[in-house]
């Protein structure tokens, strides 16, 4: 593939009109959620990755909200959501947060398409493991985008460490999380930190505007939110995998060929092990495919939503 930069349409500066909700998490943390699009539209729930926020879905919201009811929220310690008390980060709490948002935004017995990028995909998988009895009641389908089911540090391509020296790769990853994730970024360190974030999060041929947005989201995420979620992921998935047996609804997997944080092999593994995979899409580019390949991601989310929305319409007619 050519290393020449690929330009995409400018990232929308203003999101469509929305209805804002404040959702109370199980531990009392306030979660910021927004609902875009027609009130009677079929629901699509978007959950973002670590150090991002609702704005990371700007392309998909702009594209889909004309036809669908798009629900997006900021994870705890991210965006406009509250920062929990000390110790308020875990996969259990992230799963509980998603469940709380679904309860607050969906009508009783209503099901949605759930789409998660990176940590958002991990959140959906953790939710499906913890709330198996609710998966088919709340989710009609799932899209897991540039994410992983585990063994996070051994596979992440932080440094050019040979595969045979995987212990060194794990130690390097833990060190980066511990030192870089949880402190305010001094002005003098902003340029090198932006370079590192951009190098890890987007492909080399990504539009510069995409890299800028990702870096801005990183800098605006409170240090406690960055550190809390990063340590949660490392502790929970550093050397093991999530149980995906709860993902019983149709599951679409999207990965990227040059993803350094969740390499394409992770997406392929999910496609092999999840019980109801309906497709594996492999895109060019890096970790943030919803920004780097926005039209492709929106197209596949729309097709997934159309497939399950048609099933809902047929079942209503039959009844």
GROMACS .gro file of C-alpha atoms in nm:
model
  319
    1UNK     CA    1   0.000   0.000   0.000
    2UNK     CA    2   0.119   0.349  -0.077
    3UNK     CA    3   0.236   0.557   0.219
    4UNK     CA    4   0.087   0.867   0.054
    5UNK     CA    5  -0.156   1.047   0.285
    6UNK     CA    6  -0.521   0.980   0.219
    7UNK     CA    7  -0.762   1.270   0.249
    8UNK     CA    8  -1.121   1.229   0.365
    9UNK     CA    9  -1.405   1.474   0.400
   10UNK     CA   10  -1.341   1.728   0.674
   11UNK     CA   11  -1.443   1.609   1.019
   12UNK     CA   12  -1.778   1.772   1.101
   13UNK     CA   13  -1.721   2.072   1.328
   14UNK     CA   14  -2.077   2.067   1.459
   15UNK     CA   15  -2.272   1.752   1.539
   16UNK     CA   16  -2.643   1.730   1.451
   17UNK     CA   17  -2.894   1.852   1.713
   18UNK     CA   18  -2.920   1.615   2.005
   19UNK     CA   19  -3.105   1.546   2.325
   20UNK     CA   20  -2.867   1.536   2.622
   21UNK     CA   21  -2.910   1.292   2.909
   22UNK     CA   22  -2.730   1.256   3.239
   23UNK     CA   23  -2.722   0.886   3.326
   24UNK     CA   24  -2.643   0.775   3.679
   25UNK     CA   25  -2.405   0.478   3.688
   26UNK     CA   26  -2.435   0.198   3.942
   27UNK     CA   27  -2.170   0.357   4.165
   28UNK     CA   28  -2.318   0.707   4.128
   29UNK     CA   29  -2.081   0.835   3.858
   30UNK     CA   30  -2.255   1.071   3.616
   31UNK     CA   31  -2.240   0.959   3.253
   32UNK     CA   32  -2.295   1.207   2.970
   33UNK     CA   33  -2.507   1.070   2.684
   34UNK     CA   34  -2.655   1.227   2.371
   35UNK     CA   35  -2.931   1.106   2.140
   36UNK     CA   36  -2.925   1.219   1.775
   37UNK     CA   37  -3.173   1.170   1.495
   38UNK     CA   38  -3.548   1.096   1.478
   39UNK     CA   39  -3.705   0.991   1.809
   40UNK     CA   40  -3.875   0.695   1.639
   41UNK     CA   41  -3.566   0.588   1.444
   42UNK     CA   42  -3.410   0.245   1.488
   43UNK     CA   43  -3.146   0.280   1.765
   44UNK     CA   44  -2.771   0.249   1.714
   45UNK     CA   45  -2.559   0.281   2.029
   46UNK     CA   46  -2.196   0.398   1.990
   47UNK     CA   47  -1.933   0.344   2.258
   48UNK     CA   48  -1.589   0.502   2.203
   49UNK     CA   49  -1.234   0.395   2.277
   50UNK     CA   50  -0.990   0.495   2.550
   51UNK     CA   51  -0.899   0.868   2.564
   52UNK     CA   52  -1.169   0.950   2.310
   53UNK     CA   53  -1.520   1.093   2.347
   54UNK     CA   54  -1.849   1.120   2.158
   55UNK     CA   55  -1.681   1.343   1.899
   56UNK     CA   56  -1.471   1.048   1.779
   57UNK     CA   57  -1.793   0.924   1.615
   58UNK     CA   58  -1.855   1.257   1.435
   59UNK     CA   59  -1.862   1.104   1.086
   60UNK     CA   60  -2.094   0.819   1.184
   61UNK     CA   61  -2.331   1.048   1.377
   62UNK     CA   62  -2.353   1.289   1.082
   63UNK     CA   63  -2.410   1.003   0.838
   64UNK     CA   64  -2.651   0.785   1.034
   65UNK     CA   65  -2.857   1.034   1.235
   66UNK     CA   66  -3.061   1.129   0.932
   67UNK     CA   67  -3.224   0.785   0.936
   68UNK     CA   68  -3.147   0.629   1.274
   69UNK     CA   69  -3.168   0.724   1.640
   70UNK     CA   70  -2.798   0.740   1.725
   71UNK     CA   71  -2.711   0.714   2.095
   72UNK     CA   72  -2.357   0.795   2.208
   73UNK     CA   73  -2.205   0.841   2.552
   74UNK     CA   74  -1.875   0.932   2.715
   75UNK     CA   75  -1.711   0.664   2.926
   76UNK     CA   76  -1.646   0.743   3.292
   77UNK     CA   77  -1.347   0.974   3.326
   78UNK     CA   78  -1.379   1.078   2.960
   79UNK     CA   79  -1.538   1.366   2.772
   80UNK     CA   80  -1.821   1.527   2.968
   81UNK     CA   81  -1.880   1.231   3.198
   82UNK     CA   82  -1.781   1.244   3.562
   83UNK     CA   83  -1.455   1.119   3.709
   84UNK     CA   84  -1.533   0.843   3.961
   85UNK     CA   85  -1.393   0.812   4.307
   86UNK     CA   86  -1.059   0.641   4.360
   87UNK     CA   87  -1.079   0.279   4.253
   88UNK     CA   88  -1.378   0.349   4.028
   89UNK     CA   89  -1.241   0.179   3.716
   90UNK     CA   90  -1.291  -0.186   3.619
   91UNK     CA   91  -1.435  -0.394   3.337
   92UNK     CA   92  -1.730  -0.470   3.563
   93UNK     CA   93  -1.805  -0.098   3.601
   94UNK     CA   94  -1.762  -0.029   3.228
   95UNK     CA   95  -2.010  -0.310   3.156
   96UNK     CA   96  -2.249  -0.172   3.418
   97UNK     CA   97  -2.219   0.175   3.264
   98UNK     CA   98  -2.323   0.044   2.923
   99UNK     CA   99  -2.617  -0.136   3.079
  100UNK     CA  100  -2.723   0.183   3.258
  101UNK     CA  101  -2.709   0.381   2.931
  102UNK     CA  102  -2.918   0.118   2.752
  103UNK     CA  103  -3.181   0.130   3.027
  104UNK     CA  104  -3.189   0.511   3.017
  105UNK     CA  105  -3.213   0.550   2.638
  106UNK     CA  106  -3.408   0.248   2.510
  107UNK     CA  107  -3.776   0.178   2.560
  108UNK     CA  108  -3.875  -0.142   2.744
  109UNK     CA  109  -3.820  -0.445   2.518
  110UNK     CA  110  -3.645  -0.225   2.257
  111UNK     CA  111  -3.326  -0.361   2.101
  112UNK     CA  112  -3.041  -0.171   1.938
  113UNK     CA  113  -2.731  -0.222   1.729
  114UNK     CA  114  -2.433  -0.179   1.964
  115UNK     CA  115  -2.108  -0.059   1.804
  116UNK     CA  116  -1.787  -0.028   2.004
  117UNK     CA  117  -1.443   0.094   1.905
  118UNK     CA  118  -1.134  -0.032   2.093
  119UNK     CA  119  -1.219  -0.006   2.466
  120UNK     CA  120  -1.580   0.040   2.359
  121UNK     CA  121  -1.571  -0.301   2.192
  122UNK     CA  122  -1.415  -0.451   2.503
  123UNK     CA  123  -1.696  -0.291   2.705
  124UNK     CA  124  -1.958  -0.456   2.485
  125UNK     CA  125  -1.786  -0.794   2.521
  126UNK     CA  126  -1.759  -0.752   2.899
  127UNK     CA  127  -2.128  -0.652   2.909
  128UNK     CA  128  -2.225  -0.963   2.713
  129UNK     CA  129  -2.034  -1.181   2.959
  130UNK     CA  130  -2.180  -1.015   3.271
  131UNK     CA  131  -2.537  -0.969   3.141
  132UNK     CA  132  -2.587  -1.274   2.920
  133UNK     CA  133  -2.954  -1.289   3.013
  134UNK     CA  134  -3.001  -0.935   2.875
  135UNK     CA  135  -2.804  -0.959   2.550
  136UNK     CA  136  -3.089  -1.073   2.326
  137UNK     CA  137  -3.331  -0.842   2.506
  138UNK     CA  138  -3.121  -0.529   2.450
  139UNK     CA  139  -2.898  -0.602   2.148
  140UNK     CA  140  -3.019  -0.692   1.800
  141UNK     CA  141  -2.663  -0.698   1.665
  142UNK     CA  142  -2.311  -0.593   1.760
  143UNK     CA  143  -2.020  -0.434   1.573
  144UNK     CA  144  -1.672  -0.469   1.725
  145UNK     CA  145  -1.435  -0.218   1.566
  146UNK     CA  146  -1.054  -0.222   1.606
  147UNK     CA  147  -1.076  -0.407   1.933
  148UNK     CA  148  -0.947  -0.715   2.111
  149UNK     CA  149  -1.066  -0.990   2.337
  150UNK     CA  150  -0.740  -0.998   2.535
  151UNK     CA  151  -0.367  -1.071   2.553
  152UNK     CA  152  -0.337  -0.698   2.506
  153UNK     CA  153   0.028  -0.632   2.587
  154UNK     CA  154   0.176  -0.929   2.405
  155UNK     CA  155   0.019  -0.822   2.076
  156UNK     CA  156   0.029  -0.445   2.089
  157UNK     CA  157   0.298  -0.302   1.860
  158UNK     CA  158   0.435  -0.028   2.082
  159UNK     CA  159   0.797  -0.094   2.005
  160UNK     CA  160   0.980  -0.296   1.738
  161UNK     CA  161   1.049  -0.582   1.981
  162UNK     CA  162   1.101  -0.921   1.812
  163UNK     CA  163   0.817  -1.166   1.870
  164UNK     CA  164   1.058  -1.402   2.051
  165UNK     CA  165   1.114  -1.132   2.314
  166UNK     CA  166   0.748  -1.097   2.405
  167UNK     CA  167   0.825  -1.059   2.781
  168UNK     CA  168   1.017  -0.742   2.693
  169UNK     CA  169   0.719  -0.626   2.488
  170UNK     CA  170   0.489  -0.680   2.789
  171UNK     CA  171   0.722  -0.492   3.025
  172UNK     CA  172   0.756  -0.204   2.780
  173UNK     CA  173   0.379  -0.181   2.745
  174UNK     CA  174   0.323  -0.182   3.120
  175UNK     CA  175   0.590   0.084   3.166
  176UNK     CA  176   0.431   0.309   2.904
  177UNK     CA  177   0.089   0.275   3.064
  178UNK     CA  178   0.226   0.348   3.411
  179UNK     CA  179   0.433   0.652   3.318
  180UNK     CA  180   0.252   0.808   3.024
  181UNK     CA  181  -0.111   0.739   3.096
  182UNK     CA  182  -0.178   0.915   3.421
  183UNK     CA  183  -0.017   1.256   3.452
  184UNK     CA  184  -0.101   1.600   3.312
  185UNK     CA  185   0.092   1.675   2.994
  186UNK     CA  186   0.329   1.970   3.040
  187UNK     CA  187   0.334   2.221   2.758
  188UNK     CA  188   0.696   2.131   2.675
  189UNK     CA  189   0.596   1.764   2.632
  190UNK     CA  190   0.293   1.831   2.414
  191UNK     CA  191   0.472   1.793   2.081
  192UNK     CA  192   0.643   1.458   2.158
  193UNK     CA  193   0.326   1.326   2.324
  194UNK     CA  194   0.121   1.419   2.017
  195UNK     CA  195   0.371   1.241   1.796
  196UNK     CA  196   0.351   0.925   2.006
  197UNK     CA  197  -0.029   0.927   2.026
  198UNK     CA  198  -0.062   0.984   1.653
  199UNK     CA  199   0.194   0.713   1.575
  200UNK     CA  200   0.002   0.456   1.780
  201UNK     CA  201  -0.355   0.558   1.702
  202UNK     CA  202  -0.364   0.634   1.328
  203UNK     CA  203  -0.202   0.497   1.016
  204UNK     CA  204   0.087   0.669   0.843
  205UNK     CA  205  -0.131   0.775   0.550
  206UNK     CA  206  -0.411   0.920   0.766
  207UNK     CA  207  -0.538   1.271   0.703
  208UNK     CA  208  -0.362   1.518   0.940
  209UNK     CA  209  -0.701   1.633   1.070
  210UNK     CA  210  -0.768   1.283   1.203
  211UNK     CA  211  -0.440   1.278   1.397
  212UNK     CA  212  -0.515   1.624   1.540
  213UNK     CA  213  -0.858   1.518   1.664
  214UNK     CA  214  -0.722   1.203   1.827
  215UNK     CA  215  -0.448   1.402   2.001
  216UNK     CA  216  -0.694   1.667   2.120
  217UNK     CA  217  -0.920   1.399   2.266
  218UNK     CA  218  -0.620   1.247   2.445
  219UNK     CA  219  -0.514   1.580   2.594
  220UNK     CA  220  -0.869   1.666   2.705
  221UNK     CA  221  -0.921   1.334   2.881
  222UNK     CA  222  -0.853   1.380   3.254
  223UNK     CA  223  -0.531   1.205   3.361
  224UNK     CA  224  -0.730   0.999   3.612
  225UNK     CA  225  -0.955   0.876   3.331
  226UNK     CA  226  -0.662   0.786   3.106
  227UNK     CA  227  -0.476   0.607   3.381
  228UNK     CA  228  -0.777   0.436   3.537
  229UNK     CA  229  -0.901   0.285   3.212
  230UNK     CA  230  -0.552   0.198   3.085
  231UNK     CA  231  -0.466   0.010   3.402
  232UNK     CA  232  -0.804  -0.161   3.396
  233UNK     CA  233  -0.740  -0.293   3.046
  234UNK     CA  234  -0.385  -0.401   3.124
  235UNK     CA  235  -0.481  -0.574   3.449
  236UNK     CA  236  -0.787  -0.747   3.304
  237UNK     CA  237  -0.660  -0.832   2.955
  238UNK     CA  238  -0.282  -0.815   2.979
  239UNK     CA  239  -0.240  -1.191   2.947
  240UNK     CA  240  -0.588  -1.344   2.912
  241UNK     CA  241  -0.894  -1.328   2.689
  242UNK     CA  242  -1.256  -1.238   2.755
  243UNK     CA  243  -1.522  -1.505   2.724
  244UNK     CA  244  -1.720  -1.417   2.411
  245UNK     CA  245  -1.986  -1.687   2.447
  246UNK     CA  246  -2.241  -1.424   2.551
  247UNK     CA  247  -2.222  -1.253   2.210
  248UNK     CA  248  -2.507  -1.462   2.075
  249UNK     CA  249  -2.652  -1.190   1.847
  250UNK     CA  250  -2.518  -1.126   1.493
  251UNK     CA  251  -2.169  -0.982   1.533
  252UNK     CA  252  -1.974  -0.784   1.274
  253UNK     CA  253  -1.598  -0.751   1.324
  254UNK     CA  254  -1.402  -0.463   1.169
  255UNK     CA  255  -1.022  -0.443   1.186
  256UNK     CA  256  -0.742  -0.251   1.016
  257UNK     CA  257  -0.435  -0.383   0.840
  258UNK     CA  258  -0.192  -0.142   1.011
  259UNK     CA  259  -0.348  -0.114   1.354
  260UNK     CA  260  -0.065  -0.097   1.608
  261UNK     CA  261  -0.279  -0.103   1.924
  262UNK     CA  262  -0.515  -0.388   1.835
  263UNK     CA  263  -0.347  -0.556   1.537
  264UNK     CA  264  -0.556  -0.722   1.269
  265UNK     CA  265  -0.479  -1.064   1.418
  266UNK     CA  266  -0.693  -0.966   1.717
  267UNK     CA  267  -0.993  -0.899   1.494
  268UNK     CA  268  -0.937  -1.228   1.315
  269UNK     CA  269  -0.927  -1.409   1.648
  270UNK     CA  270  -1.259  -1.257   1.752
  271UNK     CA  271  -1.406  -1.360   1.417
  272UNK     CA  272  -1.294  -1.719   1.483
  273UNK     CA  273  -1.409  -1.742   1.844
  274UNK     CA  274  -1.728  -1.534   1.881
  275UNK     CA  275  -2.035  -1.755   1.839
  276UNK     CA  276  -2.241  -1.559   1.583
  277UNK     CA  277  -2.006  -1.366   1.353
  278UNK     CA  278  -2.174  -1.247   1.034
  279UNK     CA  279  -1.867  -1.091   0.877
  280UNK     CA  280  -1.504  -0.981   0.914
  281UNK     CA  281  -1.411  -0.654   0.740
  282UNK     CA  282  -1.040  -0.574   0.701
  283UNK     CA  283  -0.975  -0.209   0.616
  284UNK     CA  284  -0.655  -0.023   0.527
  285UNK     CA  285  -0.514   0.219   0.783
  286UNK     CA  286  -0.456   0.232   1.156
  287UNK     CA  287  -0.642   0.198   1.485
  288UNK     CA  288  -0.910   0.466   1.438
  289UNK     CA  289  -1.093   0.331   1.135
  290UNK     CA  290  -1.413   0.524   1.215
  291UNK     CA  291  -1.208   0.842   1.150
  292UNK     CA  292  -0.961   0.713   0.891
  293UNK     CA  293  -1.214   0.518   0.682
  294UNK     CA  294  -1.536   0.684   0.796
  295UNK     CA  295  -1.749   0.607   0.490
  296UNK     CA  296  -1.655   0.238   0.501
  297UNK     CA  297  -1.738   0.209   0.872
  298UNK     CA  298  -2.066   0.400   0.833
  299UNK     CA  299  -2.161   0.185   0.534
  300UNK     CA  300  -2.112  -0.137   0.728
  301UNK     CA  301  -2.295  -0.007   1.036
  302UNK     CA  302  -2.585   0.103   0.817
  303UNK     CA  303  -2.599  -0.237   0.644
  304UNK     CA  304  -2.594  -0.415   0.981
  305UNK     CA  305  -2.871  -0.192   1.117
  306UNK     CA  306  -3.079  -0.240   0.801
  307UNK     CA  307  -3.051  -0.617   0.827
  308UNK     CA  308  -3.182  -0.634   1.184
  309UNK     CA  309  -3.432  -0.350   1.142
  310UNK     CA  310  -3.588  -0.545   0.854
  311UNK     CA  311  -3.621  -0.847   1.085
  312UNK     CA  312  -3.798  -0.628   1.344
  313UNK     CA  313  -4.040  -0.490   1.082
  314UNK     CA  314  -4.118  -0.842   0.955
  315UNK     CA  315  -4.182  -0.972   1.307
  316UNK     CA  316  -4.417  -0.679   1.380
  317UNK     CA  317  -4.612  -0.743   1.061
  318UNK     CA  318  -4.635  -1.114   1.141
  319UNK     CA  319  -4.764  -1.049   1.492
   0.00000   0.00000   0.00000
